[in-house]
Amino acid sequence: GEAGVSRPIYLPAEGAVEAALVRFIDMPIREKRQGPAIVETPFTTILVDSACEFERSGDGSLILHLQ
C-alpha cells in the first residue's frame, strides 16, 4: 500500500488505534515493520497486533515476531 495509509481499528488490549494498511505484494523482502497493521493479500487479510513485528520472507511467507 501507499506510505502513510491507515485506518482506525479496535484492539481489546488497547482500544481504538490506527493500523497501517499494507499490501503483502508490495512489501520488500525481509523489511521488518511494527504492528498494528492490516496486511492484505489476494486471498486473505491478516490483522497484526501492536505487540508484533512482521516481515515478508524470501519464500513468500508472512512472518510475525511477538515482542
PDB file of N, CA, C and O in Angstrom:
ATOM      1  N   GLY A   1       0.808  -1.186   0.000  1.00  0.00           N
ATOM      2  CA  GLY A   1       0.000   0.000   0.000  1.00  0.00           C
ATOM      3  C   GLY A   1       0.851   1.249   0.000  1.00  0.00           C
ATOM      4  O   GLY A   1       2.061   1.209   0.100  1.00  0.00           O
ATOM      5  N   GLU A   2       0.199   2.355  -0.098  1.00  0.00           N
ATOM      6  CA  GLU A   2       0.884   3.644  -0.093  1.00  0.00           C
ATOM      7  C   GLU A   2       1.408   3.951   1.305  1.00  0.00           C
ATOM      8  O   GLU A   2       0.784   3.605   2.299  1.00  0.00           O
ATOM      9  N   ALA A   3       2.533   4.646   1.378  1.00  0.00           N
ATOM     10  CA  ALA A   3       3.086   5.035   2.667  1.00  0.00           C
ATOM     11  C   ALA A   3       2.112   5.974   3.364  1.00  0.00           C
ATOM     12  O   ALA A   3       1.537   6.855   2.742  1.00  0.00           O
ATOM     13  N   GLY A   4       1.910   5.738   4.648  1.00  0.00           N
ATOM     14  CA  GLY A   4       1.068   6.628   5.426  1.00  0.00           C
ATOM     15  C   GLY A   4      -0.421   6.314   5.381  1.00  0.00           C
ATOM     16  O   GLY A   4      -1.197   6.989   6.017  1.00  0.00           O
ATOM     17  N   VAL A   5      -0.849   5.274   4.643  1.00  0.00           N
ATOM     18  CA  VAL A   5      -2.264   4.917   4.588  1.00  0.00           C
ATOM     19  C   VAL A   5      -2.591   4.054   5.801  1.00  0.00           C
ATOM     20  O   VAL A   5      -1.905   3.074   6.080  1.00  0.00           O
ATOM     21  N   SER A   6      -3.640   4.442   6.529  1.00  0.00           N
ATOM     22  CA  SER A   6      -4.031   3.687   7.717  1.00  0.00           C
ATOM     23  C   SER A   6      -5.541   3.761   7.889  1.00  0.00           C
ATOM     24  O   SER A   6      -6.225   4.488   7.177  1.00  0.00           O
ATOM     25  N   ARG A   7      -6.024   2.983   8.863  1.00  0.00           N
ATOM     26  CA  ARG A   7      -7.437   3.046   9.212  1.00  0.00           C
ATOM     27  C   ARG A   7      -7.590   2.767  10.691  1.00  0.00           C
ATOM     28  O   ARG A   7      -6.756   2.056  11.286  1.00  0.00           O
ATOM     29  N   PRO A   8      -8.620   3.313  11.300  1.00  0.00           N
ATOM     30  CA  PRO A   8      -8.834   3.046  12.721  1.00  0.00           C
ATOM     31  C   PRO A   8      -9.358   1.629  12.941  1.00  0.00           C
ATOM     32  O   PRO A   8     -10.166   1.131  12.155  1.00  0.00           O
ATOM     33  N   ILE A   9      -8.838   0.973  13.973  1.00  0.00           N
ATOM     34  CA  ILE A   9      -9.318  -0.352  14.368  1.00  0.00           C
ATOM     35  C   ILE A   9      -9.459  -0.368  15.886  1.00  0.00           C
ATOM     36  O   ILE A   9      -8.987   0.543  16.574  1.00  0.00           O
ATOM     37  N   TYR A  10     -10.073  -1.408  16.412  1.00  0.00           N
ATOM     38  CA  TYR A  10     -10.210  -1.583  17.852  1.00  0.00           C
ATOM     39  C   TYR A  10      -9.479  -2.844  18.264  1.00  0.00           C
ATOM     40  O   TYR A  10      -9.751  -3.933  17.734  1.00  0.00           O
ATOM     41  N   LEU A  11      -8.535  -2.706  19.199  1.00  0.00           N
ATOM     42  CA  LEU A  11      -7.836  -3.853  19.776  1.00  0.00           C
ATOM     43  C   LEU A  11      -8.260  -3.963  21.237  1.00  0.00           C
ATOM     44  O   LEU A  11      -8.187  -2.971  21.973  1.00  0.00           O
ATOM     45  N   PRO A  12      -8.719  -5.125  21.688  1.00  0.00           N
ATOM     46  CA  PRO A  12      -9.225  -5.252  23.055  1.00  0.00           C
ATOM     47  C   PRO A  12      -8.264  -4.764  24.138  1.00  0.00           C
ATOM     48  O   PRO A  12      -8.681  -4.151  25.106  1.00  0.00           O
ATOM     49  N   ALA A  13      -6.967  -5.009  23.973  1.00  0.00           N
ATOM     50  CA  ALA A  13      -5.990  -4.617  24.999  1.00  0.00           C
ATOM     51  C   ALA A  13      -5.639  -3.131  24.948  1.00  0.00           C
ATOM     52  O   ALA A  13      -5.077  -2.599  25.902  1.00  0.00           O
ATOM     53  N   GLU A  14      -5.961  -2.450  23.836  1.00  0.00           N
ATOM     54  CA  GLU A  14      -5.529  -1.062  23.659  1.00  0.00           C
ATOM     55  C   GLU A  14      -6.649  -0.081  23.368  1.00  0.00           C
ATOM     56  O   GLU A  14      -6.464   1.123  23.491  1.00  0.00           O
ATOM     57  N   GLY A  15      -7.762  -0.576  22.881  1.00  0.00           N
ATOM     58  CA  GLY A  15      -8.835   0.318  22.462  1.00  0.00           C
ATOM     59  C   GLY A  15      -8.641   0.730  21.014  1.00  0.00           C
ATOM     60  O   GLY A  15      -8.087  -0.015  20.209  1.00  0.00           O
ATOM     61  N   ALA A  16      -9.091   1.931  20.688  1.00  0.00           N
ATOM     62  CA  ALA A  16      -9.007   2.417  19.307  1.00  0.00           C
ATOM     63  C   ALA A  16      -7.579   2.832  18.970  1.00  0.00           C
ATOM     64  O   ALA A  16      -6.951   3.588  19.714  1.00  0.00           O
ATOM     65  N   VAL A  17      -7.050   2.320  17.866  1.00  0.00           N
ATOM     66  CA  VAL A  17      -5.706   2.657  17.380  1.00  0.00           C
ATOM     67  C   VAL A  17      -5.744   2.782  15.860  1.00  0.00           C
ATOM     68  O   VAL A  17      -6.679   2.314  15.211  1.00  0.00           O
ATOM     69  N   GLU A  18      -4.727   3.405  15.277  1.00  0.00           N
ATOM     70  CA  GLU A  18      -4.574   3.472  13.827  1.00  0.00           C
ATOM     71  C   GLU A  18      -3.704   2.295  13.380  1.00  0.00           C
ATOM     72  O   GLU A  18      -2.639   2.051  13.957  1.00  0.00           O
ATOM     73  N   ALA A  19      -4.156   1.578  12.378  1.00  0.00           N
ATOM     74  CA  ALA A  19      -3.405   0.444  11.829  1.00  0.00           C
ATOM     75  C   ALA A  19      -2.986   0.759  10.403  1.00  0.00           C
ATOM     76  O   ALA A  19      -3.801   1.216   9.600  1.00  0.00           O
ATOM     77  N   ALA A  20      -1.723   0.517  10.099  1.00  0.00           N
ATOM     78  CA  ALA A  20      -1.228   0.703   8.731  1.00  0.00           C
ATOM     79  C   ALA A  20      -1.901  -0.303   7.809  1.00  0.00           C
ATOM     80  O   ALA A  20      -2.093  -1.458   8.179  1.00  0.00           O
ATOM     81  N   LEU A  21      -2.272   0.134   6.616  1.00  0.00           N
ATOM     82  CA  LEU A  21      -2.778  -0.768   5.579  1.00  0.00           C
ATOM     83  C   LEU A  21      -1.620  -1.132   4.675  1.00  0.00           C
ATOM     84  O   LEU A  21      -0.965  -0.258   4.104  1.00  0.00           O
ATOM     85  N   VAL A  22      -1.342  -2.425   4.561  1.00  0.00           N
ATOM     86  CA  VAL A  22      -0.169  -2.893   3.826  1.00  0.00           C
ATOM     87  C   VAL A  22      -0.598  -3.971   2.827  1.00  0.00           C
ATOM     88  O   VAL A  22      -1.249  -4.944   3.206  1.00  0.00           O
ATOM     89  N   ARG A  23      -0.237  -3.786   1.573  1.00  0.00           N
ATOM     90  CA  ARG A  23      -0.448  -4.838   0.570  1.00  0.00           C
ATOM     91  C   ARG A  23       0.760  -5.764   0.615  1.00  0.00           C
ATOM     92  O   ARG A  23       1.895  -5.326   0.406  1.00  0.00           O
ATOM     93  N   PHE A  24       0.514  -7.041   0.879  1.00  0.00           N
ATOM     94  CA  PHE A  24       1.600  -8.011   1.001  1.00  0.00           C
ATOM     95  C   PHE A  24       2.501  -8.011  -0.230  1.00  0.00           C
ATOM     96  O   PHE A  24       3.726  -8.037  -0.109  1.00  0.00           O
ATOM     97  N   ILE A  25       1.915  -7.946  -1.389  1.00  0.00           N
ATOM     98  CA  ILE A  25       2.672  -7.999  -2.642  1.00  0.00           C
ATOM     99  C   ILE A  25       3.654  -6.827  -2.769  1.00  0.00           C
ATOM    100  O   ILE A  25       4.688  -6.935  -3.429  1.00  0.00           O
ATOM    101  N   ASP A  26       3.368  -5.711  -2.098  1.00  0.00           N
ATOM    102  CA  ASP A  26       4.228  -4.525  -2.164  1.00  0.00           C
ATOM    103  C   ASP A  26       5.305  -4.492  -1.078  1.00  0.00           C
ATOM    104  O   ASP A  26       6.157  -3.601  -1.079  1.00  0.00           O
ATOM    105  N   MET A  27       5.263  -5.452  -0.147  1.00  0.00           N
ATOM    106  CA  MET A  27       6.236  -5.451   0.946  1.00  0.00           C
ATOM    107  C   MET A  27       7.610  -5.892   0.464  1.00  0.00           C
ATOM    108  O   MET A  27       7.737  -6.959  -0.150  1.00  0.00           O
ATOM    109  N   PRO A  28       8.654  -5.104   0.738  1.00  0.00           N
ATOM    110  CA  PRO A  28      10.011  -5.561   0.413  1.00  0.00           C
ATOM    111  C   PRO A  28      10.365  -6.798   1.255  1.00  0.00           C
ATOM    112  O   PRO A  28       9.940  -6.920   2.402  1.00  0.00           O
ATOM    113  N   ILE A  29      11.122  -7.694   0.693  1.00  0.00           N
ATOM    114  CA  ILE A  29      11.535  -8.909   1.405  1.00  0.00           C
ATOM    115  C   ILE A  29      12.459  -8.545   2.562  1.00  0.00           C
ATOM    116  O   ILE A  29      13.357  -7.721   2.431  1.00  0.00           O
ATOM    117  N   ARG A  30      12.191  -9.160   3.710  1.00  0.00           N
ATOM    118  CA  ARG A  30      12.971  -9.032   4.951  1.00  0.00           C
ATOM    119  C   ARG A  30      12.981  -7.628   5.564  1.00  0.00           C
ATOM    120  O   ARG A  30      13.842  -7.328   6.389  1.00  0.00           O
ATOM    121  N   GLU A  31      12.052  -6.781   5.194  1.00  0.00           N
ATOM    122  CA  GLU A  31      11.946  -5.461   5.836  1.00  0.00           C
ATOM    123  C   GLU A  31      10.953  -5.576   6.994  1.00  0.00           C
ATOM    124  O   GLU A  31       9.756  -5.756   6.783  1.00  0.00           O
ATOM    125  N   LYS A  32      11.477  -5.489   8.221  1.00  0.00           N
ATOM    126  CA  LYS A  32      10.620  -5.617   9.398  1.00  0.00           C
ATOM    127  C   LYS A  32       9.809  -4.343   9.601  1.00  0.00           C
ATOM    128  O   LYS A  32      10.312  -3.238   9.434  1.00  0.00           O
ATOM    129  N   ARG A  33       8.546  -4.536   9.941  1.00  0.00           N
ATOM    130  CA  ARG A  33       7.641  -3.436  10.260  1.00  0.00           C
ATOM    131  C   ARG A  33       6.973  -3.740  11.596  1.00  0.00           C
ATOM    132  O   ARG A  33       6.885  -4.888  12.003  1.00  0.00           O
ATOM    133  N   GLN A  34       6.467  -2.710  12.239  1.00  0.00           N
ATOM    134  CA  GLN A  34       5.823  -2.848  13.532  1.00  0.00           C
ATOM    135  C   GLN A  34       4.315  -2.764  13.375  1.00  0.00           C
ATOM    136  O   GLN A  34       3.808  -1.918  12.647  1.00  0.00           O
ATOM    137  N   GLY A  35       3.589  -3.651  14.073  1.00  0.00           N
ATOM    138  CA  GLY A  35       2.134  -3.558  14.125  1.00  0.00           C
ATOM    139  C   GLY A  35       1.730  -2.386  14.994  1.00  0.00           C
ATOM    140  O   GLY A  35       2.571  -1.772  15.634  1.00  0.00           O
ATOM    141  N   PRO A  36       0.514  -1.971  14.990  1.00  0.00           N
ATOM    142  CA  PRO A  36      -0.608  -2.650  14.377  1.00  0.00           C
ATOM    143  C   PRO A  36      -0.666  -2.392  12.870  1.00  0.00           C
ATOM    144  O   PRO A  36      -0.287  -1.326  12.393  1.00  0.00           O
ATOM    145  N   ALA A  37      -1.126  -3.414  12.160  1.00  0.00           N
ATOM    146  CA  ALA A  37      -1.242  -3.301  10.709  1.00  0.00           C
ATOM    147  C   ALA A  37      -2.303  -4.272  10.197  1.00  0.00           C
ATOM    148  O   ALA A  37      -2.619  -5.260  10.855  1.00  0.00           O
ATOM    149  N   ILE A  38      -2.816  -3.954   9.031  1.00  0.00           N
ATOM    150  CA  ILE A  38      -3.707  -4.846   8.303  1.00  0.00           C
ATOM    151  C   ILE A  38      -2.982  -5.192   7.013  1.00  0.00           C
ATOM    152  O   ILE A  38      -2.699  -4.309   6.202  1.00  0.00           O
ATOM    153  N   VAL A  39      -2.621  -6.469   6.865  1.00  0.00           N
ATOM    154  CA  VAL A  39      -1.884  -6.929   5.686  1.00  0.00           C
ATOM    155  C   VAL A  39      -2.888  -7.598   4.749  1.00  0.00           C
ATOM    156  O   VAL A  39      -3.549  -8.576   5.132  1.00  0.00           O
ATOM    157  N   GLU A  40      -2.983  -7.075   3.531  1.00  0.00           N
ATOM    158  CA  GLU A  40      -3.937  -7.583   2.554  1.00  0.00           C
ATOM    159  C   GLU A  40      -3.223  -8.428   1.500  1.00  0.00           C
ATOM    160  O   GLU A  40      -2.192  -8.020   0.974  1.00  0.00           O
ATOM    161  N   THR A  41      -3.782  -9.610   1.222  1.00  0.00           N
ATOM    162  CA  THR A  41      -3.304 -10.471   0.147  1.00  0.00           C
ATOM    163  C   THR A  41      -4.489 -10.729  -0.777  1.00  0.00           C
ATOM    164  O   THR A  41      -5.620 -10.412  -0.417  1.00  0.00           O
ATOM    165  N   PRO A  42      -4.259 -11.343  -1.947  1.00  0.00           N
ATOM    166  CA  PRO A  42      -5.385 -11.635  -2.833  1.00  0.00           C
ATOM    167  C   PRO A  42      -6.399 -12.615  -2.235  1.00  0.00           C
ATOM    168  O   PRO A  42      -7.538 -12.660  -2.656  1.00  0.00           O
ATOM    169  N   PHE A  43      -5.992 -13.410  -1.222  1.00  0.00           N
ATOM    170  CA  PHE A  43      -6.870 -14.454  -0.705  1.00  0.00           C
ATOM    171  C   PHE A  43      -7.258 -14.310   0.757  1.00  0.00           C
ATOM    172  O   PHE A  43      -8.116 -15.048   1.234  1.00  0.00           O
ATOM    173  N   THR A  44      -6.638 -13.373   1.498  1.00  0.00           N
ATOM    174  CA  THR A  44      -6.992 -13.202   2.912  1.00  0.00           C
ATOM    175  C   THR A  44      -6.502 -11.848   3.414  1.00  0.00           C
ATOM    176  O   THR A  44      -5.751 -11.143   2.737  1.00  0.00           O
ATOM    177  N   THR A  45      -6.927 -11.492   4.614  1.00  0.00           N
ATOM    178  CA  THR A  45      -6.475 -10.279   5.289  1.00  0.00           C
ATOM    179  C   THR A  45      -5.991 -10.683   6.672  1.00  0.00           C
ATOM    180  O   THR A  45      -6.655 -11.459   7.364  1.00  0.00           O
ATOM    181  N   ILE A  46      -4.831 -10.168   7.075  1.00  0.00           N
ATOM    182  CA  ILE A  46      -4.225 -10.529   8.357  1.00  0.00           C
ATOM    183  C   ILE A  46      -4.129  -9.294   9.229  1.00  0.00           C
ATOM    184  O   ILE A  46      -3.575  -8.274   8.805  1.00  0.00           O
ATOM    185  N   LEU A  47      -4.641  -9.394  10.446  1.00  0.00           N
ATOM    186  CA  LEU A  47      -4.506  -8.325  11.427  1.00  0.00           C
ATOM    187  C   LEU A  47      -3.247  -8.598  12.246  1.00  0.00           C
ATOM    188  O   LEU A  47      -3.106  -9.668  12.846  1.00  0.00           O
ATOM    189  N   VAL A  48      -2.317  -7.659  12.245  1.00  0.00           N
ATOM    190  CA  VAL A  48      -1.078  -7.782  13.016  1.00  0.00           C
ATOM    191  C   VAL A  48      -1.200  -6.885  14.245  1.00  0.00           C
ATOM    192  O   VAL A  48      -1.377  -5.673  14.133  1.00  0.00           O
ATOM    193  N   ASP A  49      -1.130  -7.483  15.413  1.00  0.00           N
ATOM    194  CA  ASP A  49      -1.280  -6.782  16.688  1.00  0.00           C
ATOM    195  C   ASP A  49      -0.104  -5.833  16.936  1.00  0.00           C
ATOM    196  O   ASP A  49       0.982  -6.009  16.384  1.00  0.00           O
ATOM    197  N   SER A  50      -0.318  -4.876  17.810  1.00  0.00           N
ATOM    198  CA  SER A  50       0.738  -3.918  18.186  1.00  0.00           C
ATOM    199  C   SER A  50       1.951  -4.591  18.797  1.00  0.00           C
ATOM    200  O   SER A  50       3.058  -4.062  18.733  1.00  0.00           O
ATOM    201  N   ALA A  51       1.766  -5.756  19.397  1.00  0.00           N
ATOM    202  CA  ALA A  51       2.861  -6.463  20.068  1.00  0.00           C
ATOM    203  C   ALA A  51       3.711  -7.277  19.099  1.00  0.00           C
ATOM    204  O   ALA A  51       4.566  -8.049  19.534  1.00  0.00           O
ATOM    205  N   CYS A  52       3.509  -7.116  17.799  1.00  0.00           N
ATOM    206  CA  CYS A  52       4.247  -7.901  16.811  1.00  0.00           C
ATOM    207  C   CYS A  52       4.994  -7.031  15.808  1.00  0.00           C
ATOM    208  O   CYS A  52       4.533  -5.959  15.441  1.00  0.00           O
ATOM    209  N   GLU A  53       6.144  -7.546  15.388  1.00  0.00           N
ATOM    210  CA  GLU A  53       6.801  -7.072  14.177  1.00  0.00           C
ATOM    211  C   GLU A  53       6.452  -8.092  13.106  1.00  0.00           C
ATOM    212  O   GLU A  53       6.164  -9.244  13.417  1.00  0.00           O
ATOM    213  N   PHE A  54       6.491  -7.670  11.849  1.00  0.00           N
ATOM    214  CA  PHE A  54       6.191  -8.604  10.772  1.00  0.00           C
ATOM    215  C   PHE A  54       7.083  -8.310   9.582  1.00  0.00           C
ATOM    216  O   PHE A  54       7.605  -7.215   9.441  1.00  0.00           O
ATOM    217  N   GLU A  55       7.276  -9.348   8.754  1.00  0.00           N
ATOM    218  CA  GLU A  55       8.103  -9.205   7.560  1.00  0.00           C
ATOM    219  C   GLU A  55       7.698 -10.240   6.533  1.00  0.00           C
ATOM    220  O   GLU A  55       7.102 -11.275   6.868  1.00  0.00           O
ATOM    221  N   ARG A  56       8.026  -9.962   5.283  1.00  0.00           N
ATOM    222  CA  ARG A  56       7.813 -10.902   4.182  1.00  0.00           C
ATOM    223  C   ARG A  56       9.107 -11.682   3.987  1.00  0.00           C
ATOM    224  O   ARG A  56      10.186 -11.089   3.847  1.00  0.00           O
ATOM    225  N   SER A  57       9.002 -12.999   3.963  1.00  0.00           N
ATOM    226  CA  SER A  57      10.202 -13.822   3.769  1.00  0.00           C
ATOM    227  C   SER A  57      10.490 -13.988   2.288  1.00  0.00           C
ATOM    228  O   SER A  57       9.647 -13.703   1.437  1.00  0.00           O
ATOM    229  N   GLY A  58      11.675 -14.491   1.989  1.00  0.00           N
ATOM    230  CA  GLY A  58      12.080 -14.709   0.615  1.00  0.00           C
ATOM    231  C   GLY A  58      11.235 -15.737  -0.111  1.00  0.00           C
ATOM    232  O   GLY A  58      11.107 -15.703  -1.323  1.00  0.00           O
ATOM    233  N   ASP A  59      10.617 -16.664   0.647  1.00  0.00           N
ATOM    234  CA  ASP A  59       9.776 -17.686   0.009  1.00  0.00           C
ATOM    235  C   ASP A  59       8.307 -17.283  -0.067  1.00  0.00           C
ATOM    236  O   ASP A  59       7.458 -18.079  -0.438  1.00  0.00           O
ATOM    237  N   GLY A  60       8.003 -16.021   0.335  1.00  0.00           N
ATOM    238  CA  GLY A  60       6.639 -15.520   0.206  1.00  0.00           C
ATOM    239  C   GLY A  60       5.745 -15.718   1.407  1.00  0.00           C
ATOM    240  O   GLY A  60       4.535 -15.542   1.306  1.00  0.00           O
ATOM    241  N   SER A  61       6.317 -16.052   2.556  1.00  0.00           N
ATOM    242  CA  SER A  61       5.539 -16.190   3.783  1.00  0.00           C
ATOM    243  C   SER A  61       5.495 -14.870   4.532  1.00  0.00           C
ATOM    244  O   SER A  61       6.396 -14.041   4.400  1.00  0.00           O
ATOM    245  N   LEU A  62       4.476 -14.694   5.348  1.00  0.00           N
ATOM    246  CA  LEU A  62       4.411 -13.564   6.270  1.00  0.00           C
ATOM    247  C   LEU A  62       4.859 -14.071   7.627  1.00  0.00           C
ATOM    248  O   LEU A  62       4.262 -15.018   8.169  1.00  0.00           O
ATOM    249  N   ILE A  63       5.915 -13.492   8.170  1.00  0.00           N
ATOM    250  CA  ILE A  63       6.455 -13.932   9.463  1.00  0.00           C
ATOM    251  C   ILE A  63       6.113 -12.881  10.505  1.00  0.00           C
ATOM    252  O   ILE A  63       6.390 -11.696  10.318  1.00  0.00           O
ATOM    253  N   LEU A  64       5.513 -13.334  11.608  1.00  0.00           N
ATOM    254  CA  LEU A  64       5.187 -12.455  12.735  1.00  0.00           C
ATOM    255  C   LEU A  64       6.142 -12.750  13.878  1.00  0.00           C
ATOM    256  O   LEU A  64       6.396 -13.907  14.201  1.00  0.00           O
ATOM    257  N   HIS A  65       6.674 -11.691  14.478  1.00  0.00           N
ATOM    258  CA  HIS A  65       7.588 -11.813  15.624  1.00  0.00           C
ATOM    259  C   HIS A  65       6.898 -11.167  16.818  1.00  0.00           C
ATOM    260  O   HIS A  65       6.718  -9.947  16.840  1.00  0.00           O
ATOM    261  N   LEU A  66       6.507 -11.990  17.812  1.00  0.00           N
ATOM    262  CA  LEU A  66       5.873 -11.465  19.003  1.00  0.00           C
ATOM    263  C   LEU A  66       6.914 -10.795  19.878  1.00  0.00           C
ATOM    264  O   LEU A  66       7.958 -11.383  20.184  1.00  0.00           O
ATOM    265  N   GLN A  67       6.670  -9.555  20.260  1.00  0.00           N
ATOM    266  CA  GLN A  67       7.615  -8.791  21.077  1.00  0.00           C
ATOM    267  C   GLN A  67       7.407  -9.071  22.551  1.00  0.00           C
ATOM    268  O   GLN A  67       6.349  -9.195  23.031  1.00  0.00           O
TER     269      GLN A  67
END
